[in-house]
Amino acid sequence: KLTGFAKAYAGNVTDGATAKYRVVRQPRFIYPWLFWRGWQPPTSEMEIAHGEIKTAKDGKFEIEFTAIPDLAIDKKFEPVFDYHVYADVTDMNGETRSGEKIISVSYKSLLVNVVIPNKLPADSLKNISIITSNMVGEFEPAQLTVTISKLKEEKRLIRKRYWQRPDQ
């Protein structure tokens, strides 16, 4: 549910006005490293709701819609669905004001952004920056547990050079 307020250009509330709206879904991907070969699932925008409503005495109007995901995109790609809500409010005098709001929805509710330099002394691990936010990018407090473990060393594969001359 999205709540809007209609105001005239002069700033006064617009009651009894007609609000025409439409809601368009656009998928996007926040983890580009999932597509390391450059391929991404095909995406397309889709209008999922539209209609007309009247504004209340205080200029308020509510747009309700179901945030339908694109089921053609596999959940493993962790898509985010941006719902663009467009509204045009026309008052009794014919003055039209337009607005847009984006609502982001995902299968996950929290984004964790960790900032770590490429090289970091071991005594600086207490100064790692971790920021949690919701899908709109607003700060969302969260309790996290951070575990740091030593990586296992890779075994190197030694290849013999069979193309060498016998005297080498």
Short mmCIF file of N, CA, C and O in Angstrom, two decimals, residues 24-108:
data_model
loop_
_atom_site.label_atom_id
_atom_site.label_comp_id
_atom_site.label_asym_id
_atom_site.label_seq_id
_atom_site.Cartn_x
_atom_site.Cartn_y
_atom_site.Cartn_z
N VAL A 24 4.31 -0.36 -12.46
CA VAL A 24 5.12 -1.12 -13.43
C VAL A 24 6.26 -1.80 -12.69
O VAL A 24 7.00 -1.16 -11.94
N ARG A 25 6.39 -3.12 -12.91
CA ARG A 25 7.46 -3.90 -12.27
C ARG A 25 8.66 -3.98 -13.21
O ARG A 25 8.52 -4.27 -14.39
N GLN A 26 9.86 -3.72 -12.64
CA GLN A 26 11.12 -3.85 -13.38
C GLN A 26 12.08 -4.69 -12.55
O GLN A 26 12.44 -4.29 -11.44
N PRO A 27 12.53 -5.84 -13.06
CA PRO A 27 13.52 -6.63 -12.32
C PRO A 27 14.92 -6.05 -12.48
O PRO A 27 15.23 -5.43 -13.49
N ARG A 28 15.74 -6.23 -11.45
CA ARG A 28 17.16 -5.87 -11.53
C ARG A 28 17.95 -6.82 -10.65
O ARG A 28 17.39 -7.52 -9.81
N PHE A 29 19.25 -6.84 -10.86
CA PHE A 29 20.12 -7.76 -10.12
C PHE A 29 21.18 -6.95 -9.38
O PHE A 29 21.83 -6.10 -9.96
N ILE A 30 21.34 -7.25 -8.09
CA ILE A 30 22.28 -6.47 -7.28
C ILE A 30 23.64 -7.15 -7.14
O ILE A 30 24.56 -6.57 -6.60
N TYR A 31 23.74 -8.38 -7.60
CA TYR A 31 25.01 -9.10 -7.51
C TYR A 31 25.53 -9.42 -8.91
O TYR A 31 25.30 -10.50 -9.44
N PRO A 32 26.26 -8.50 -9.53
CA PRO A 32 26.74 -8.74 -10.90
C PRO A 32 27.72 -9.91 -10.99
O PRO A 32 27.86 -10.51 -12.05
N TRP A 33 28.37 -10.26 -9.90
CA TRP A 33 29.33 -11.36 -9.94
C TRP A 33 28.65 -12.71 -10.15
O TRP A 33 29.30 -13.70 -10.48
N LEU A 34 27.32 -12.79 -9.98
CA LEU A 34 26.61 -14.02 -10.29
C LEU A 34 26.63 -14.32 -11.80
O LEU A 34 26.40 -15.44 -12.22
N PHE A 35 26.89 -13.28 -12.57
CA PHE A 35 26.87 -13.40 -14.03
C PHE A 35 28.26 -13.13 -14.59
O PHE A 35 28.44 -12.29 -15.44
N TRP A 36 29.25 -13.87 -14.12
CA TRP A 36 30.64 -13.60 -14.48
C TRP A 36 30.93 -13.82 -15.95
O TRP A 36 31.90 -13.33 -16.46
N ARG A 37 30.08 -14.49 -16.65
CA ARG A 37 30.30 -14.68 -18.09
C ARG A 37 29.54 -13.64 -18.92
O ARG A 37 29.54 -13.70 -20.13
N GLY A 38 28.89 -12.73 -18.26
CA GLY A 38 28.20 -11.65 -18.97
C GLY A 38 26.74 -11.94 -19.26
O GLY A 38 25.99 -11.04 -19.60
N TRP A 39 26.29 -13.18 -19.12
CA TRP A 39 24.90 -13.52 -19.40
C TRP A 39 24.03 -13.19 -18.20
O TRP A 39 24.42 -13.40 -17.06
N GLN A 40 22.89 -12.63 -18.45
CA GLN A 40 21.89 -12.40 -17.41
C GLN A 40 20.56 -12.95 -17.89
O GLN A 40 20.30 -12.97 -19.10
N PRO A 41 19.71 -13.39 -16.97
CA PRO A 41 18.40 -13.86 -17.40
C PRO A 41 17.65 -12.72 -18.11
O PRO A 41 17.81 -11.55 -17.76
N PRO A 42 16.87 -13.06 -19.12
CA PRO A 42 16.11 -12.02 -19.81
C PRO A 42 15.08 -11.39 -18.87
O PRO A 42 14.45 -12.09 -18.09
N THR A 43 14.99 -10.08 -18.91
CA THR A 43 14.04 -9.37 -18.06
C THR A 43 13.23 -8.40 -18.91
O THR A 43 13.68 -7.93 -19.95
N SER A 44 12.04 -8.14 -18.45
CA SER A 44 11.21 -7.14 -19.12
C SER A 44 10.29 -6.52 -18.08
O SER A 44 9.91 -7.16 -17.10
N GLU A 45 9.95 -5.27 -18.31
CA GLU A 45 9.04 -4.62 -17.37
C GLU A 45 7.62 -5.04 -17.68
O GLU A 45 7.30 -5.45 -18.80
N MET A 46 6.76 -4.95 -16.65
CA MET A 46 5.38 -5.37 -16.82
C MET A 46 4.48 -4.49 -15.96
O MET A 46 4.78 -4.25 -14.79
N GLU A 47 3.40 -4.00 -16.54
CA GLU A 47 2.43 -3.24 -15.77
C GLU A 47 1.58 -4.23 -14.99
O GLU A 47 0.99 -5.14 -15.56
N ILE A 48 1.54 -4.07 -13.67
CA ILE A 48 0.80 -5.03 -12.85
C ILE A 48 -0.46 -4.45 -12.24
O ILE A 48 -1.28 -5.20 -11.70
N ALA A 49 -0.63 -3.13 -12.29
CA ALA A 49 -1.86 -2.52 -11.75
C ALA A 49 -2.05 -1.15 -12.38
O ALA A 49 -1.09 -0.49 -12.78
N HIS A 50 -3.30 -0.73 -12.48
CA HIS A 50 -3.64 0.62 -12.91
C HIS A 50 -5.07 0.92 -12.45
O HIS A 50 -5.83 0.00 -12.12
N GLY A 51 -5.40 2.18 -12.42
CA GLY A 51 -6.76 2.53 -12.02
C GLY A 51 -6.91 4.01 -11.72
O GLY A 51 -6.01 4.81 -11.98
N GLU A 52 -8.09 4.36 -11.18
CA GLU A 52 -8.42 5.72 -10.78
C GLU A 52 -8.99 5.69 -9.38
O GLU A 52 -9.76 4.80 -9.03
N ILE A 53 -8.64 6.69 -8.58
CA ILE A 53 -9.19 6.85 -7.25
C ILE A 53 -9.40 8.34 -6.98
O ILE A 53 -8.87 9.19 -7.70
N LYS A 54 -10.20 8.65 -5.97
CA LYS A 54 -10.46 10.04 -5.58
C LYS A 54 -9.64 10.38 -4.34
O LYS A 54 -9.41 9.52 -3.48
N THR A 55 -9.22 11.62 -4.25
CA THR A 55 -8.47 12.06 -3.07
C THR A 55 -9.45 12.40 -1.96
O THR A 55 -10.59 12.82 -2.21
N ALA A 56 -9.03 12.23 -0.72
CA ALA A 56 -9.85 12.54 0.46
C ALA A 56 -9.80 14.04 0.74
O ALA A 56 -9.12 14.80 0.05
N LYS A 57 -10.50 14.48 1.79
CA LYS A 57 -10.56 15.90 2.14
C LYS A 57 -9.20 16.49 2.45
O LYS A 57 -8.95 17.66 2.22
N ASP A 58 -8.31 15.64 3.01
CA ASP A 58 -6.96 16.10 3.33
C ASP A 58 -5.98 15.92 2.16
O ASP A 58 -4.78 16.09 2.32
N GLY A 59 -6.50 15.54 0.98
CA GLY A 59 -5.66 15.35 -0.20
C GLY A 59 -5.02 13.98 -0.27
O GLY A 59 -4.29 13.67 -1.21
N LYS A 60 -5.32 13.13 0.71
CA LYS A 60 -4.69 11.81 0.80
C LYS A 60 -5.36 10.82 -0.16
O LYS A 60 -6.58 10.85 -0.35
N PHE A 61 -4.53 9.94 -0.73
CA PHE A 61 -5.05 8.82 -1.52
C PHE A 61 -4.13 7.62 -1.32
O PHE A 61 -2.96 7.78 -1.01
N GLU A 62 -4.70 6.43 -1.45
CA GLU A 62 -3.93 5.20 -1.24
C GLU A 62 -4.02 4.33 -2.48
O GLU A 62 -5.09 4.14 -3.05
N ILE A 63 -2.87 3.81 -2.87
CA ILE A 63 -2.78 2.88 -4.01
C ILE A 63 -2.37 1.53 -3.44
O ILE A 63 -1.32 1.41 -2.81
N GLU A 64 -3.21 0.54 -3.65
CA GLU A 64 -2.90 -0.81 -3.19
C GLU A 64 -2.62 -1.70 -4.39
O GLU A 64 -3.32 -1.63 -5.40
N PHE A 65 -1.57 -2.51 -4.27
CA PHE A 65 -1.25 -3.47 -5.32
C PHE A 65 -0.51 -4.65 -4.70
O PHE A 65 0.06 -4.54 -3.62
N THR A 66 -0.54 -5.77 -5.40
CA THR A 66 0.19 -6.95 -4.96
C THR A 66 1.53 -6.96 -5.68
O THR A 66 1.59 -6.85 -6.90
N ALA A 67 2.60 -7.07 -4.90
CA ALA A 67 3.96 -7.07 -5.45
C ALA A 67 4.24 -8.46 -6.03
O ALA A 67 4.85 -9.31 -5.40
N ILE A 68 3.80 -8.67 -7.26
CA ILE A 68 3.94 -9.96 -7.93
C ILE A 68 5.37 -10.09 -8.47
O ILE A 68 5.82 -9.24 -9.22
N PRO A 69 6.08 -11.17 -8.11
CA PRO A 69 7.43 -11.35 -8.66
C PRO A 69 7.36 -11.88 -10.09
O PRO A 69 6.33 -12.39 -10.53
N ASP A 70 8.46 -11.78 -10.80
CA ASP A 70 8.58 -12.36 -12.13
C ASP A 70 9.03 -13.81 -11.94
O ASP A 70 10.19 -14.06 -11.64
N LEU A 71 8.11 -14.75 -12.09
CA LEU A 71 8.41 -16.15 -11.84
C LEU A 71 9.30 -16.77 -12.91
O LEU A 71 9.81 -17.88 -12.72
N ALA A 72 9.53 -16.06 -14.01
CA ALA A 72 10.44 -16.55 -15.05
C ALA A 72 11.90 -16.41 -14.64
O ALA A 72 12.78 -17.01 -15.24
N ILE A 73 12.16 -15.61 -13.60
CA ILE A 73 13.53 -15.41 -13.10
C ILE A 73 13.73 -16.31 -11.89
O ILE A 73 12.99 -16.21 -10.91
N ASP A 74 14.73 -17.16 -11.95
CA ASP A 74 15.01 -18.09 -10.87
C ASP A 74 15.42 -17.34 -9.60
O ASP A 74 16.18 -16.38 -9.65
N LYS A 75 14.93 -17.81 -8.45
CA LYS A 75 15.25 -17.18 -7.16
C LYS A 75 16.74 -17.19 -6.85
O LYS A 75 17.23 -16.34 -6.13
N LYS A 76 17.47 -18.17 -7.41
CA LYS A 76 18.91 -18.28 -7.11
C LYS A 76 19.70 -17.06 -7.58
O LYS A 76 20.79 -16.80 -7.10
N PHE A 77 19.14 -16.30 -8.54
CA PHE A 77 19.80 -15.09 -9.01
C PHE A 77 19.52 -13.89 -8.10
O PHE A 77 20.03 -12.80 -8.34
N GLU A 78 18.72 -14.09 -7.07
CA GLU A 78 18.38 -13.07 -6.07
C GLU A 78 17.97 -11.75 -6.71
O GLU A 78 18.57 -10.70 -6.45
N PRO A 79 16.92 -11.77 -7.55
CA PRO A 79 16.49 -10.52 -8.19
C PRO A 79 15.81 -9.58 -7.20
O PRO A 79 15.29 -10.00 -6.17
N VAL A 80 15.86 -8.32 -7.54
CA VAL A 80 15.10 -7.29 -6.82
C VAL A 80 14.07 -6.78 -7.82
O VAL A 80 14.40 -6.55 -8.99
N PHE A 81 12.85 -6.62 -7.37
CA PHE A 81 11.79 -6.13 -8.24
C PHE A 81 11.45 -4.70 -7.83
O PHE A 81 11.01 -4.46 -6.70
N ASP A 82 11.70 -3.77 -8.73
CA ASP A 82 11.39 -2.37 -8.49
C ASP A 82 10.00 -2.10 -9.07
O ASP A 82 9.77 -2.32 -10.26
N TYR A 83 9.10 -1.63 -8.21
CA TYR A 83 7.74 -1.30 -8.63
C TYR A 83 7.66 0.22 -8.75
O TYR A 83 7.70 0.93 -7.75
N HIS A 84 7.57 0.70 -9.97
CA HIS A 84 7.46 2.13 -10.25
C HIS A 84 5.98 2.49 -10.19
O HIS A 84 5.19 1.98 -11.00
N VAL A 85 5.62 3.35 -9.25
CA VAL A 85 4.24 3.77 -9.10
C VAL A 85 4.14 5.19 -9.64
O VAL A 85 4.78 6.11 -9.12
N TYR A 86 3.34 5.36 -10.70
CA TYR A 86 3.14 6.66 -11.33
C TYR A 86 1.74 7.14 -10.99
O TYR A 86 0.78 6.36 -11.09
N ALA A 87 1.60 8.40 -10.59
CA ALA A 87 0.28 8.95 -10.28
C ALA A 87 0.14 10.34 -10.90
O ALA A 87 1.06 11.16 -10.82
N ASP A 88 -1.00 10.58 -11.53
CA ASP A 88 -1.37 11.88 -12.08
C ASP A 88 -2.66 12.31 -11.42
O ASP A 88 -3.68 11.63 -11.56
N VAL A 89 -2.61 13.41 -10.68
CA VAL A 89 -3.78 13.90 -9.96
C VAL A 89 -4.29 15.16 -10.66
O VAL A 89 -3.54 16.12 -10.84
N THR A 90 -5.56 15.12 -11.04
CA THR A 90 -6.18 16.26 -11.72
C THR A 90 -7.30 16.81 -10.84
O THR A 90 -8.22 16.08 -10.46
N ASP A 91 -7.22 18.11 -10.50
CA ASP A 91 -8.25 18.71 -9.65
C ASP A 91 -9.43 19.20 -10.50
O ASP A 91 -9.46 19.03 -11.71
N MET A 92 -10.42 19.81 -9.83
CA MET A 92 -11.65 20.27 -10.50
C MET A 92 -11.37 21.37 -11.53
O MET A 92 -12.14 21.56 -12.46
N ASN A 93 -10.29 22.10 -11.38
CA ASN A 93 -9.94 23.18 -12.31
C ASN A 93 -9.13 22.68 -13.51
O ASN A 93 -8.79 23.47 -14.39
N GLY A 94 -8.80 21.39 -13.51
CA GLY A 94 -8.05 20.82 -14.63
C GLY A 94 -6.54 20.85 -14.43
O GLY A 94 -5.79 20.43 -15.31
N GLU A 95 -6.08 21.34 -13.27
CA GLU A 95 -4.64 21.35 -12.98
C GLU A 95 -4.19 19.93 -12.66
O GLU A 95 -4.80 19.25 -11.83
N THR A 96 -3.15 19.47 -13.32
CA THR A 96 -2.64 18.10 -13.12
C THR A 96 -1.25 18.15 -12.53
O THR A 96 -0.38 18.89 -13.00
N ARG A 97 -1.06 17.38 -11.49
CA ARG A 97 0.26 17.22 -10.85
C ARG A 97 0.62 15.75 -10.94
O ARG A 97 -0.23 14.88 -10.77
N SER A 98 1.88 15.46 -11.21
CA SER A 98 2.33 14.09 -11.37
C SER A 98 3.43 13.75 -10.37
O SER A 98 4.18 14.64 -9.94
N GLY A 99 3.48 12.50 -10.00
CA GLY A 99 4.52 12.03 -9.09
C GLY A 99 4.87 10.58 -9.36
O GLY A 99 4.12 9.86 -10.03
N GLU A 100 6.03 10.17 -8.88
CA GLU A 100 6.51 8.81 -9.06
C GLU A 100 7.20 8.36 -7.79
O GLU A 100 7.90 9.14 -7.13
N LYS A 101 7.01 7.10 -7.43
CA LYS A 101 7.67 6.50 -6.27
C LYS A 101 8.12 5.10 -6.66
O LYS A 101 7.40 4.40 -7.38
N ILE A 102 9.30 4.71 -6.23
CA ILE A 102 9.80 3.37 -6.51
C ILE A 102 9.81 2.57 -5.21
O ILE A 102 10.37 3.02 -4.20
N ILE A 103 9.20 1.40 -5.26
CA ILE A 103 9.19 0.49 -4.12
C ILE A 103 9.95 -0.75 -4.55
O ILE A 103 9.61 -1.37 -5.55
N SER A 104 10.99 -1.12 -3.79
CA SER A 104 11.81 -2.28 -4.13
C SER A 104 11.48 -3.44 -3.21
O SER A 104 11.40 -3.27 -1.99
N VAL A 105 11.30 -4.62 -3.81
CA VAL A 105 10.95 -5.83 -3.07
C VAL A 105 11.86 -6.94 -3.56
O VAL A 105 12.20 -7.00 -4.74
N SER A 106 12.24 -7.84 -2.64
CA SER A 106 13.12 -8.94 -3.01
C SER A 106 12.76 -10.17 -2.18
O SER A 106 11.95 -10.10 -1.25
N TYR A 107 13.38 -11.28 -2.52
CA TYR A 107 13.23 -12.48 -1.71
C TYR A 107 14.01 -12.35 -0.40
O TYR A 107 13.79 -13.08 0.54
N LYS A 108 14.95 -11.41 -0.37
CA LYS A 108 15.72 -11.11 0.84
C LYS A 108 15.24 -9.76 1.37
O LYS A 108 14.84 -8.90 0.61
#
